[in-house]
PDB file of C-alpha atoms and ligand atoms in Angstrom:
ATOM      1  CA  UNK A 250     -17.499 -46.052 108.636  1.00  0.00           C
ATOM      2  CA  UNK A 251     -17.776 -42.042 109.421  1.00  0.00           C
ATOM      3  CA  UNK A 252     -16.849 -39.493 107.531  1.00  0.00           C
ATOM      4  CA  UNK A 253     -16.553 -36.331 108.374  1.00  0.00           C
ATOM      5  CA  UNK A 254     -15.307 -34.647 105.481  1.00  0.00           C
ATOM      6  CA  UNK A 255     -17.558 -32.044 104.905  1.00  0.00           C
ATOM      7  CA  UNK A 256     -20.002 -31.577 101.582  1.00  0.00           C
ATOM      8  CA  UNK A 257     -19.206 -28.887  99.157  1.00  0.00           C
ATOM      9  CA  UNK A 258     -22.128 -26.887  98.265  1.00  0.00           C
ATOM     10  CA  UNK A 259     -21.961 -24.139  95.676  1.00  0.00           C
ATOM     11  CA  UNK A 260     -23.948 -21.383  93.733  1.00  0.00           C
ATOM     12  CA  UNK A 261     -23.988 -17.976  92.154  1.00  0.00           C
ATOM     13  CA  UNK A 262     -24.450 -16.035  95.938  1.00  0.00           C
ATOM     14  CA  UNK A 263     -26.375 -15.908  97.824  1.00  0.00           C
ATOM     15  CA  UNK A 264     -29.882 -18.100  97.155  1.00  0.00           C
ATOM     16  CA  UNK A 265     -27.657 -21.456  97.753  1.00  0.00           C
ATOM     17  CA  UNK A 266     -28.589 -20.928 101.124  1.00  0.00           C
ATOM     18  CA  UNK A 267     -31.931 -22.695 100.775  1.00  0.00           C
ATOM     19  CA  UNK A 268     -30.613 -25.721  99.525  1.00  0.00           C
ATOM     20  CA  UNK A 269     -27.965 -25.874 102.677  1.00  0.00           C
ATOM     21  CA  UNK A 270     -31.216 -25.087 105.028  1.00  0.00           C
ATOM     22  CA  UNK A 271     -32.559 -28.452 103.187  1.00  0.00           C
ATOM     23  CA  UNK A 272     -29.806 -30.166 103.854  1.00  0.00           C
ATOM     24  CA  UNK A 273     -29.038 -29.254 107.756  1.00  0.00           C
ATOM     25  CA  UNK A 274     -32.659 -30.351 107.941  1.00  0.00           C
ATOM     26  CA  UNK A 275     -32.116 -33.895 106.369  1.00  0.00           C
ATOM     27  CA  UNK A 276     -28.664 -34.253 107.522  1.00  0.00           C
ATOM     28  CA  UNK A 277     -28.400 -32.205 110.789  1.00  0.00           C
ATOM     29  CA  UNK A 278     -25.122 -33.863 111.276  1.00  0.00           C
ATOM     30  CA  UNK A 279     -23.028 -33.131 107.837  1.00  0.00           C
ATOM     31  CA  UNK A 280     -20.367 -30.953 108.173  1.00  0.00           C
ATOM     32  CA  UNK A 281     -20.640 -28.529 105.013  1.00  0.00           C
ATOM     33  CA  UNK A 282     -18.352 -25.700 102.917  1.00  0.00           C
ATOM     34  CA  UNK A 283     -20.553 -23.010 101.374  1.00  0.00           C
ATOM     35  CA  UNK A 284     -19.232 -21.365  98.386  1.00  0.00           C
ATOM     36  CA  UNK A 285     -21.496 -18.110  97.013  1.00  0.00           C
ATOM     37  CA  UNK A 286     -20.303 -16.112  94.111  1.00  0.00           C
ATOM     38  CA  UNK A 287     -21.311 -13.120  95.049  1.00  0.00           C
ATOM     39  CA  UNK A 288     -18.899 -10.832  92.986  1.00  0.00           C
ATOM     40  CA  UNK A 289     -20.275 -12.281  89.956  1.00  0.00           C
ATOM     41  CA  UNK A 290     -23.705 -13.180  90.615  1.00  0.00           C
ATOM     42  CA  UNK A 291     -26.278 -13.499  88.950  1.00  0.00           C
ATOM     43  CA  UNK A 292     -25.400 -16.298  86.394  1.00  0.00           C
ATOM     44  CA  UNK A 293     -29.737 -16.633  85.455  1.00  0.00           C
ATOM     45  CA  UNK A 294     -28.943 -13.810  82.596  1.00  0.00           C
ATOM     46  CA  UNK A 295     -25.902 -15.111  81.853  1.00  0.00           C
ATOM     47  CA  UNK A 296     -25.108 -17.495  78.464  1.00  0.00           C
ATOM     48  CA  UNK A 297     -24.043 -21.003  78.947  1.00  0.00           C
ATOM     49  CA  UNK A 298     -20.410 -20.842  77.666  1.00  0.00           C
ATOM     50  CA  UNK A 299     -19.689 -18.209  81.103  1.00  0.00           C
ATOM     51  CA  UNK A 300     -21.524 -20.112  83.392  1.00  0.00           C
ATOM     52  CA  UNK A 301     -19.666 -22.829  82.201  1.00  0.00           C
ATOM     53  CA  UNK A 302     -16.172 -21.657  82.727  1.00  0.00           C
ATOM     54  CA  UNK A 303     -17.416 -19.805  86.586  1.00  0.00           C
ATOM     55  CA  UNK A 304     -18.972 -23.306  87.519  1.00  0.00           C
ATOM     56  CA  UNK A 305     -15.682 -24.815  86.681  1.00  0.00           C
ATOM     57  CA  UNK A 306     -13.717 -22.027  88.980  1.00  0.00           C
ATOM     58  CA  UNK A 307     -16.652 -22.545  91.622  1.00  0.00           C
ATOM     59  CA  UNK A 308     -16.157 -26.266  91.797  1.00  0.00           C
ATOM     60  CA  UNK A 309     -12.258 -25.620  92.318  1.00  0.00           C
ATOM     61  CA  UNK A 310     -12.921 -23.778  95.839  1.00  0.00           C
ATOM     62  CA  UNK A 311     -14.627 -26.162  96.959  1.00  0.00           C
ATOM     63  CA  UNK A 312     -12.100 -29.136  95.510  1.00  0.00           C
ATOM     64  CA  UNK A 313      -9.678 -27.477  97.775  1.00  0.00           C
ATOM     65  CA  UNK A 314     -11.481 -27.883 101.221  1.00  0.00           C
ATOM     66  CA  UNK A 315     -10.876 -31.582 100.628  1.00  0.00           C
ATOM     67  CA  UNK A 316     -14.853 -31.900 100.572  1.00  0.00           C
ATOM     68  CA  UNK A 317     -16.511 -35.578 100.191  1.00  0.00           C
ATOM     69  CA  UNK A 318     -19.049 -34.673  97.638  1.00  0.00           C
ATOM     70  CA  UNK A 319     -20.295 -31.710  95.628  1.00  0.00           C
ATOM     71  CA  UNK A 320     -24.043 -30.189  95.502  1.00  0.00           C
ATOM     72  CA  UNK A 321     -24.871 -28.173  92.465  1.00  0.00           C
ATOM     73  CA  UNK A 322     -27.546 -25.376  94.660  1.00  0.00           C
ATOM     74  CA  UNK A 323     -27.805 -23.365  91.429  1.00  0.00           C
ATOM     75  CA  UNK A 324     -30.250 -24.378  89.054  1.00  0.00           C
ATOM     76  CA  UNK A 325     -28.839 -22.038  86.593  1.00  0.00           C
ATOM     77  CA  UNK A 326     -25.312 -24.210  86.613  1.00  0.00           C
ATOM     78  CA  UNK A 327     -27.524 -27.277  87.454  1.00  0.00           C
ATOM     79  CA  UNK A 328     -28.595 -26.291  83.613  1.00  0.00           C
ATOM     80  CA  UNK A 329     -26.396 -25.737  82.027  1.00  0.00           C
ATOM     81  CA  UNK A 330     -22.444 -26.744  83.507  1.00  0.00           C
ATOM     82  CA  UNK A 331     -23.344 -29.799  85.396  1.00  0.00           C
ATOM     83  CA  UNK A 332     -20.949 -31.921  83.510  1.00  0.00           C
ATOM     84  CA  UNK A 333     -18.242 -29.524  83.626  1.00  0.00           C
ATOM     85  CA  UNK A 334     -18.193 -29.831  87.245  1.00  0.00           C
ATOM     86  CA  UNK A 335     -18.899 -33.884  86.681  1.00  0.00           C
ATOM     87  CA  UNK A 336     -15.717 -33.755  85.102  1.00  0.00           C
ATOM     88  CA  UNK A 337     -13.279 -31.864  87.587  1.00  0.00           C
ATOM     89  CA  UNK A 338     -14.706 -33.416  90.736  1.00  0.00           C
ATOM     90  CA  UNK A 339     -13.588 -37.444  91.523  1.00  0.00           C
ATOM     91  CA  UNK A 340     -16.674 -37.285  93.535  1.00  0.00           C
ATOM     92  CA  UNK A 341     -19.856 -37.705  93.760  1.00  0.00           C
ATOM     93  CA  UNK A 342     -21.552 -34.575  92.224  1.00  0.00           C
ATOM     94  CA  UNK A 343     -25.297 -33.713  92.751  1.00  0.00           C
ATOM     95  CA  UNK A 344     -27.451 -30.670  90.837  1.00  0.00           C
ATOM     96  CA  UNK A 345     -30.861 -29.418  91.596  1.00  0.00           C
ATOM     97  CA  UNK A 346     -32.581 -30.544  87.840  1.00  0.00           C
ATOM     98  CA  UNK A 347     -32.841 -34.178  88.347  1.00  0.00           C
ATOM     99  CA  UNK A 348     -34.173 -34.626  92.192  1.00  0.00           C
ATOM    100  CA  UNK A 349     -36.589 -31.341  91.375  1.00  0.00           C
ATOM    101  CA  UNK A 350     -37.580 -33.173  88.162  1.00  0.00           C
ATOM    102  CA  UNK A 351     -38.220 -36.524  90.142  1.00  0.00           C
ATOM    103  CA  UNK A 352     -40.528 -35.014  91.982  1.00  0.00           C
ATOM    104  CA  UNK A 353     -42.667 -33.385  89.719  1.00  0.00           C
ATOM    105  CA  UNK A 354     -43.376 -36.834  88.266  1.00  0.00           C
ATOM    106  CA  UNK A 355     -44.429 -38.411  91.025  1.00  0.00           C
ATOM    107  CA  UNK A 356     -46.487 -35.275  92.276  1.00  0.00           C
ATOM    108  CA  UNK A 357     -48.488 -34.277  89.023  1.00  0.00           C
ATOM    109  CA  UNK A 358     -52.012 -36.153  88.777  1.00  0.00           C
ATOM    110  CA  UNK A 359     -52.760 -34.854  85.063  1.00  0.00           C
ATOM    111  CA  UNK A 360     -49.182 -34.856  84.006  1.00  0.00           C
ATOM    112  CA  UNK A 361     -49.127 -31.038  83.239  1.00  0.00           C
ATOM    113  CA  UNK A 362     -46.271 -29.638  85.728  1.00  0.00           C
ATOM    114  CA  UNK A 363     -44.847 -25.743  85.140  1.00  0.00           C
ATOM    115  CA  UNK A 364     -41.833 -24.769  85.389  1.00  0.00           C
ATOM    116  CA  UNK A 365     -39.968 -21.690  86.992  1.00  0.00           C
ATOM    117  CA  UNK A 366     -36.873 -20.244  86.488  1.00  0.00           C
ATOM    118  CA  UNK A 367     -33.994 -17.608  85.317  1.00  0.00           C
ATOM    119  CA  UNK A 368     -33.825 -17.177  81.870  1.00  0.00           C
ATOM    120  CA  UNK A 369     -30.636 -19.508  81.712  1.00  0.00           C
ATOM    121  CA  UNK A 370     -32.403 -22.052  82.955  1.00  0.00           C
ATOM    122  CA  UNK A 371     -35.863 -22.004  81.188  1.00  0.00           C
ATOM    123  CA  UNK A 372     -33.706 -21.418  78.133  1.00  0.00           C
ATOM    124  CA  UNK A 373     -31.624 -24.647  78.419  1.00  0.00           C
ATOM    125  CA  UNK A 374     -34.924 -27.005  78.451  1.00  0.00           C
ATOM    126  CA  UNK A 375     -32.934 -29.030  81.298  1.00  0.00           C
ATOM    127  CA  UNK A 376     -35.736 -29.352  83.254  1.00  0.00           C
ATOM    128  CA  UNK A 377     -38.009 -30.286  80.660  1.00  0.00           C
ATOM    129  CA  UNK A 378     -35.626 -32.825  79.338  1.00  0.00           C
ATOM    130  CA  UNK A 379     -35.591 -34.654  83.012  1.00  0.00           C
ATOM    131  CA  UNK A 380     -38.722 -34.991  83.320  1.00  0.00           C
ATOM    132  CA  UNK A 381     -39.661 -36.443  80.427  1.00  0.00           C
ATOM    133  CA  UNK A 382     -36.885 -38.806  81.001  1.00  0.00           C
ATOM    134  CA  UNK A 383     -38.754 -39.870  83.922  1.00  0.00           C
ATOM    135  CA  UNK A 384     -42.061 -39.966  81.997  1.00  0.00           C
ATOM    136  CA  UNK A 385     -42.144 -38.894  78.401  1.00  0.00           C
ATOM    137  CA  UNK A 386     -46.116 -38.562  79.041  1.00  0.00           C
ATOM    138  CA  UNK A 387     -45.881 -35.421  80.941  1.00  0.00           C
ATOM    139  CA  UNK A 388     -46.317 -31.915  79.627  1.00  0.00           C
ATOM    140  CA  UNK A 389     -44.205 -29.301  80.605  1.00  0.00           C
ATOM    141  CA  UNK A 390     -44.773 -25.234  80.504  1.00  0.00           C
ATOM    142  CA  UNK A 391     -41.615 -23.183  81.212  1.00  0.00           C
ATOM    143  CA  UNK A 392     -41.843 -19.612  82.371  1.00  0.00           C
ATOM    144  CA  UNK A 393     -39.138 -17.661  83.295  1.00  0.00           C
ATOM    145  CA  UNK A 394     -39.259 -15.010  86.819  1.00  0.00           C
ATOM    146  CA  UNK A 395     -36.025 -12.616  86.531  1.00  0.00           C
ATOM    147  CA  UNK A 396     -37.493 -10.235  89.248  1.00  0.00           C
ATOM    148  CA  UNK A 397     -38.502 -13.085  91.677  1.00  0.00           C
ATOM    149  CA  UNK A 398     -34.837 -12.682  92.359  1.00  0.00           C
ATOM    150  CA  UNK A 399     -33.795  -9.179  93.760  1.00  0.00           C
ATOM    151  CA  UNK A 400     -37.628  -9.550  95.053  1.00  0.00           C
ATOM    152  CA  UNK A 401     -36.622 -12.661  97.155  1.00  0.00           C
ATOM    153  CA  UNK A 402     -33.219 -10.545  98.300  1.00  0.00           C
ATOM    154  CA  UNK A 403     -34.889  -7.321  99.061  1.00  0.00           C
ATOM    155  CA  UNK A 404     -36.915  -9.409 101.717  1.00  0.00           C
ATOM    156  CA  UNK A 405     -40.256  -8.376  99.585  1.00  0.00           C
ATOM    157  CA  UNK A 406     -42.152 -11.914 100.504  1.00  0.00           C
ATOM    158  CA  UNK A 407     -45.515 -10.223 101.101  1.00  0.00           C
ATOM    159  CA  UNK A 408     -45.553  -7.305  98.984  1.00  0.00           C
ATOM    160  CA  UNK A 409     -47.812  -6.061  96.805  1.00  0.00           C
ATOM    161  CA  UNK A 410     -45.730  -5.358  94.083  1.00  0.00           C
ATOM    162  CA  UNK A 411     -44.299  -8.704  94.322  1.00  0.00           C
ATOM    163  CA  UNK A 412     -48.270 -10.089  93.891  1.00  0.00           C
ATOM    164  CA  UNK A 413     -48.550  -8.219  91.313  1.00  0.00           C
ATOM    165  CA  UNK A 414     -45.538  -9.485  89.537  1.00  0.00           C
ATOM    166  CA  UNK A 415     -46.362 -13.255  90.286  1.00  0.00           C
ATOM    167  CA  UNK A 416     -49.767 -12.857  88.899  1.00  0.00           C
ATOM    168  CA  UNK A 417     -48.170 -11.452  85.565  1.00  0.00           C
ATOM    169  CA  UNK A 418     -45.075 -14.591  85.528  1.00  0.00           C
ATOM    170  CA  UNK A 419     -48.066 -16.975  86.233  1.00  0.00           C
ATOM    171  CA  UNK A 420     -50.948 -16.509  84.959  1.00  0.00           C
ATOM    172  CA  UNK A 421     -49.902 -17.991  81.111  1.00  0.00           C
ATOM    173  CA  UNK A 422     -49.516 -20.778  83.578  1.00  0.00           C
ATOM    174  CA  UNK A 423     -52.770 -21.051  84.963  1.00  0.00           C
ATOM    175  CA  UNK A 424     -54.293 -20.980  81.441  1.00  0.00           C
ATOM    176  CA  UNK A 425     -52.143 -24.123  81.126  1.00  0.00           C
ATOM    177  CA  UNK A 426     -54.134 -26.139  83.830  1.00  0.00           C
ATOM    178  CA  UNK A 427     -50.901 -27.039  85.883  1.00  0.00           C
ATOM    179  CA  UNK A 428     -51.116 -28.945  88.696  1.00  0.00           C
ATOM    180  CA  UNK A 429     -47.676 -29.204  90.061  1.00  0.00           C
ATOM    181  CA  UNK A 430     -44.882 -26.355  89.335  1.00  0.00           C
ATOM    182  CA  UNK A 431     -41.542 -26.696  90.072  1.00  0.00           C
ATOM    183  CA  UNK A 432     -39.527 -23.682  91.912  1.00  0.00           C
ATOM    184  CA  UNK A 433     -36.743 -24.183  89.688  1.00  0.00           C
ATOM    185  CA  UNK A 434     -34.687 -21.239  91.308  1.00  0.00           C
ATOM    186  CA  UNK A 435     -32.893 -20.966  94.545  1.00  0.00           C
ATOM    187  CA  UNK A 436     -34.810 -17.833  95.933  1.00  0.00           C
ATOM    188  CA  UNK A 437     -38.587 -18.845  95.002  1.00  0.00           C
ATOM    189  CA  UNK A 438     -38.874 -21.082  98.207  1.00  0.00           C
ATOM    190  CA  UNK A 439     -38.541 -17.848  99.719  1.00  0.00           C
ATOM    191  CA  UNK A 440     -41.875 -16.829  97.808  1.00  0.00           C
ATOM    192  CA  UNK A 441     -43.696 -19.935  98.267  1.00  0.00           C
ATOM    193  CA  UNK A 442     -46.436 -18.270 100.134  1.00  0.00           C
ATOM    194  CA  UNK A 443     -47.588 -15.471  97.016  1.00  0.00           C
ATOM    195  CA  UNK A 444     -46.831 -18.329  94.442  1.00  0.00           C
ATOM    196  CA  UNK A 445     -49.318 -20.488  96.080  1.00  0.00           C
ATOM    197  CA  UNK A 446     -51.757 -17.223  96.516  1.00  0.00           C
ATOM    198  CA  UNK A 447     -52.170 -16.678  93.251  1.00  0.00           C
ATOM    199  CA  UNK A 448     -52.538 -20.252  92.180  1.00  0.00           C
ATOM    200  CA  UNK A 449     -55.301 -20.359  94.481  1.00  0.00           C
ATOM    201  CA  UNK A 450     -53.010 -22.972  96.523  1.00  0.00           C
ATOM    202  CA  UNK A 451     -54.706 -26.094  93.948  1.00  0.00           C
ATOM    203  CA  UNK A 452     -51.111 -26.257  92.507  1.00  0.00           C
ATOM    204  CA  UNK A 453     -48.833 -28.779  94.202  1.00  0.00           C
ATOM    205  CA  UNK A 454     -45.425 -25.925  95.051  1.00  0.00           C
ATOM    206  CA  UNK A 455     -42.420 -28.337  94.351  1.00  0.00           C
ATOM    207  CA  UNK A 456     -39.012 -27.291  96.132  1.00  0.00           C
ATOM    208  CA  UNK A 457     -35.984 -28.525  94.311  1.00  0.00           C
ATOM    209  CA  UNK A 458     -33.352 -27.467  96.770  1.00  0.00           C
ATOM    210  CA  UNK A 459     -35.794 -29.930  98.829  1.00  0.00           C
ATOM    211  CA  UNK A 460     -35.754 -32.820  96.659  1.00  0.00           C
ATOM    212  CA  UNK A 461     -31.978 -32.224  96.224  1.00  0.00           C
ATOM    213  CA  UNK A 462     -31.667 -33.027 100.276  1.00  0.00           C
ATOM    214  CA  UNK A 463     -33.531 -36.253  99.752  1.00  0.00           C
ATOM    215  CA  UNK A 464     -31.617 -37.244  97.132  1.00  0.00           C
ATOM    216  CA  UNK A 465     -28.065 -36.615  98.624  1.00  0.00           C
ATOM    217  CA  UNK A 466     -29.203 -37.877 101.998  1.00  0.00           C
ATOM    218  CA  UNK A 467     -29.512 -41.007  99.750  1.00  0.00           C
ATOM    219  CA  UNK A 468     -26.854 -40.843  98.231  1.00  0.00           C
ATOM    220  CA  UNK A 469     -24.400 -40.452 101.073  1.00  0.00           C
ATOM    221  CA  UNK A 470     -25.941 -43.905 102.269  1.00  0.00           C
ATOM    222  CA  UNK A 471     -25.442 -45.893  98.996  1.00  0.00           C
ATOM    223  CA  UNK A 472     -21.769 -44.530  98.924  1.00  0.00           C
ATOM    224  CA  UNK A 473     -20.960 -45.128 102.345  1.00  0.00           C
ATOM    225  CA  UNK A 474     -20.362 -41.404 102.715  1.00  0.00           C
ATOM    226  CA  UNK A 475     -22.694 -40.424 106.088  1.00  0.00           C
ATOM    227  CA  UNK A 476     -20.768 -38.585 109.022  1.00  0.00           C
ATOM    228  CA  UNK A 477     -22.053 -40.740 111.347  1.00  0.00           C
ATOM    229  CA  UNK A 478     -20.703 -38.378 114.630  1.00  0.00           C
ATOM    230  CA  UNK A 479     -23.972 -37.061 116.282  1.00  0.00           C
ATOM    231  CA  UNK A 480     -21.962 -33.796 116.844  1.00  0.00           C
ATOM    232  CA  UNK A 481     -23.505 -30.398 115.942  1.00  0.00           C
ATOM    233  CA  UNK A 482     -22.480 -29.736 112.325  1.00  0.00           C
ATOM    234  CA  UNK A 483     -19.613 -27.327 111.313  1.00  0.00           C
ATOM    235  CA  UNK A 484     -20.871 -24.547 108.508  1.00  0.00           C
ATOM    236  CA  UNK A 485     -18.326 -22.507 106.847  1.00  0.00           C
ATOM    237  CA  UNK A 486     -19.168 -19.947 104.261  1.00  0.00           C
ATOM    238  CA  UNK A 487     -16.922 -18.667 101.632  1.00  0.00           C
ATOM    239  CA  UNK A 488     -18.018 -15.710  99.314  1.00  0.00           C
ATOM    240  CA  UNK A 489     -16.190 -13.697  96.024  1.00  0.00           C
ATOM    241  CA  UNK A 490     -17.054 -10.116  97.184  1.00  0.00           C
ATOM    242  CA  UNK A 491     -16.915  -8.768 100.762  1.00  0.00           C
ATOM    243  CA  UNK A 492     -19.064 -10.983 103.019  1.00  0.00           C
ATOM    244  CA  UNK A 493     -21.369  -7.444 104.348  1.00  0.00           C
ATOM    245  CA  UNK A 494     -24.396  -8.310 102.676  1.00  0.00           C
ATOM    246  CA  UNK A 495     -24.344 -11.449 102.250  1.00  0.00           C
ATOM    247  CA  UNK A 496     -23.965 -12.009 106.150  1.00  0.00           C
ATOM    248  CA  UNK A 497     -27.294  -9.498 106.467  1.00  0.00           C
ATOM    249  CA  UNK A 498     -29.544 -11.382 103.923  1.00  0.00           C
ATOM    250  CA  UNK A 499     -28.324 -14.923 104.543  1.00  0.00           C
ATOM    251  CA  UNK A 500     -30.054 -15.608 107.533  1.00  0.00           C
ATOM    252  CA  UNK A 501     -33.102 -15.452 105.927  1.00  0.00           C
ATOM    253  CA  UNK A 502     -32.357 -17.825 103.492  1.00  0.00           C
ATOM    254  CA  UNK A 503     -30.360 -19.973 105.742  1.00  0.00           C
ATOM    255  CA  UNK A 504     -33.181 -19.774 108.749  1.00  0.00           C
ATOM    256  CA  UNK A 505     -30.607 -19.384 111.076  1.00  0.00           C
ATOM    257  CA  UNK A 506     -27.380 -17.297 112.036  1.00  0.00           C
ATOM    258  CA  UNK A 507     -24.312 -17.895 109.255  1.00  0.00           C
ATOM    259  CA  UNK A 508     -21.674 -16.617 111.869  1.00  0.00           C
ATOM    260  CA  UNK A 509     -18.299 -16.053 110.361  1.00  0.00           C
ATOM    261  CA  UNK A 510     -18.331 -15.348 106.408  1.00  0.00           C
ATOM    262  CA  UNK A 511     -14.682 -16.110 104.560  1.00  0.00           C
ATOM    263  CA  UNK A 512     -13.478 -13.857 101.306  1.00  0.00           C
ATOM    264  CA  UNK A 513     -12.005 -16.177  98.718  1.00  0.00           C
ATOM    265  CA  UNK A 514      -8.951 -14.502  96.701  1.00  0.00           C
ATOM    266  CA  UNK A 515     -10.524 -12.256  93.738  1.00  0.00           C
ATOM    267  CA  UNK A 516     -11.763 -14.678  91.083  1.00  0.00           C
ATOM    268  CA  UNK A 517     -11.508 -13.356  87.531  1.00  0.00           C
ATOM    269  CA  UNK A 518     -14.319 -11.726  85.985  1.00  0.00           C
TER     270      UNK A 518
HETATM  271  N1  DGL B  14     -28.947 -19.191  91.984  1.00  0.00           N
HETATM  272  C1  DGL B  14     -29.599 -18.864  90.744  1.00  0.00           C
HETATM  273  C2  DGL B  14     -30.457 -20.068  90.296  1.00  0.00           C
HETATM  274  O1  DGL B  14     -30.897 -20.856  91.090  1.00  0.00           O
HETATM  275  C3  DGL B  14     -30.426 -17.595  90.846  1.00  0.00           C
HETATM  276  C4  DGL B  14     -29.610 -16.324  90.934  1.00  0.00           C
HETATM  277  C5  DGL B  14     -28.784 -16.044  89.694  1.00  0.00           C
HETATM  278  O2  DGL B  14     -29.349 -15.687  88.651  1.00  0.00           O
HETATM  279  O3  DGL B  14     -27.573 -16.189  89.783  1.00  0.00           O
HETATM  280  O4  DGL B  14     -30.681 -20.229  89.133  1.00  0.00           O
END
């Protein structure tokens, strides 16, 4: 059975946009509604308790496009708000922590994986809590990367400065003997080439919006979800503040042309 309802994706802007460049790659034929909250991005410095009540408003916009499942792209609401958006949504609802956590587990050799992220999200331990679900032998070092951020958005992927600045996140890392870290933020794909620099590239670079693909692609199969119409996809995007920027930065995170961007009514702040 087909359906061509499309998936829901969601996240605090504009960094969302790696996770649907995962997915058009796994699932080149799922229709999908973007939602970016750009007038009140970012959530990373945010505390829970807002995050919590946003996610819930974010998960609403997408509720009304009639979508067939949601995607969590934020790790920050992946954190911290994944059961408040559990809870609205009669559907099958998918964050970043758990697939990005999965494959830690099965990449690390010594069981020592790192972990980057905003502050919200090193802060909440979600990540270290998954993976020790999945093995309760491995060790986990959290660091958080603020500037990786407006880095990633100011297009600063082989900078110096932004070296510089990865050397300084990292290297407590290093001195942890990590062999697998975990980009546990929507814009650090984006700097996957410098993170892997200054880890000498001997530290396997795991991409959560990645293992988030997989694991809906999966997912869509065990519920009996898949559009199975070999059709070009449909993307719409939906943003809180005017689309201008957005529209200019997303391609890079998107890989591709966004077309037409869509202005949700004013959320409240
Ligand atoms: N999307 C956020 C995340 O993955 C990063 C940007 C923000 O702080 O809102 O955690």
């Amino acid at each position: 059975m087909s359906n061509s309802r499309p998936i829901g994706v969601f996240d605090s802007g504009i960094g969302g946009l790696t996770v649907v460049r995962a997915l058009t790659h796994y699932l080149p034929h799922e229709n999908i509604v973007y939602f970016g909250d750009t007038a009140r991005v970012p959530y990373g410095p945010k505390s829970p308790q807002v995050v919590r009540e946003y996610s819930a408003q974010d998960a609403d916009i997408l509720l009304q496009h009639n979508v067939k499942a949601i995607v969590v792209a934020c790790n920050t609401v992946s954190a911290v708000a994944l059961d408040v958006v559990q809870k609205r949504a009669k559907i099958p609802v998918i964050g970043v922590i758990f697939p990005g956590a999965e494959a830690a587990v099965k990449a690390t050799r010594k069981k020592r994986v790192g972990i980057i992220g905003t502050i919200g999200t090193v802060n909440s331990n979600a990540y270290t809590n998954a993976i020790r679900q999945f093995d309760a032998e491995v060790q986990v070092f959290s660091q958080a990367c603020p500037l990786f951020v407006p880095l990633a958005e100011e297009g600063w992927m082989d900078h110096k400065a932004t070296e510089l600045i990865a050397k300084e996140y990292l290297f407590p890392l290093t001195l942890e003997k990590i062999d697998t870290l975990v980009l546990g933020c929507t814009h650090y794909p984006l700097l996957k080439d410098v993170i892997g620099k200054v880890l000498h590239n001997n530290v396997t670079l795991i991409d959560s919006g990645e293992a988030t693909a997989k694991a809906v692609a999966t997912m869509l199969e065990a519920e009996g979800l898949q559009n199975t119409s070999k059709l070009k996809s449909n993307l719409q995007f939906y943003v809180s503040d005017i689309p201008q920027k957005f529209t200019e930065v997303g391609e890079r995170f998107l890989g591709q042309k966004l077309g037409k961007v869509h202005r949700v009514a004013a959320l409240a702040m």
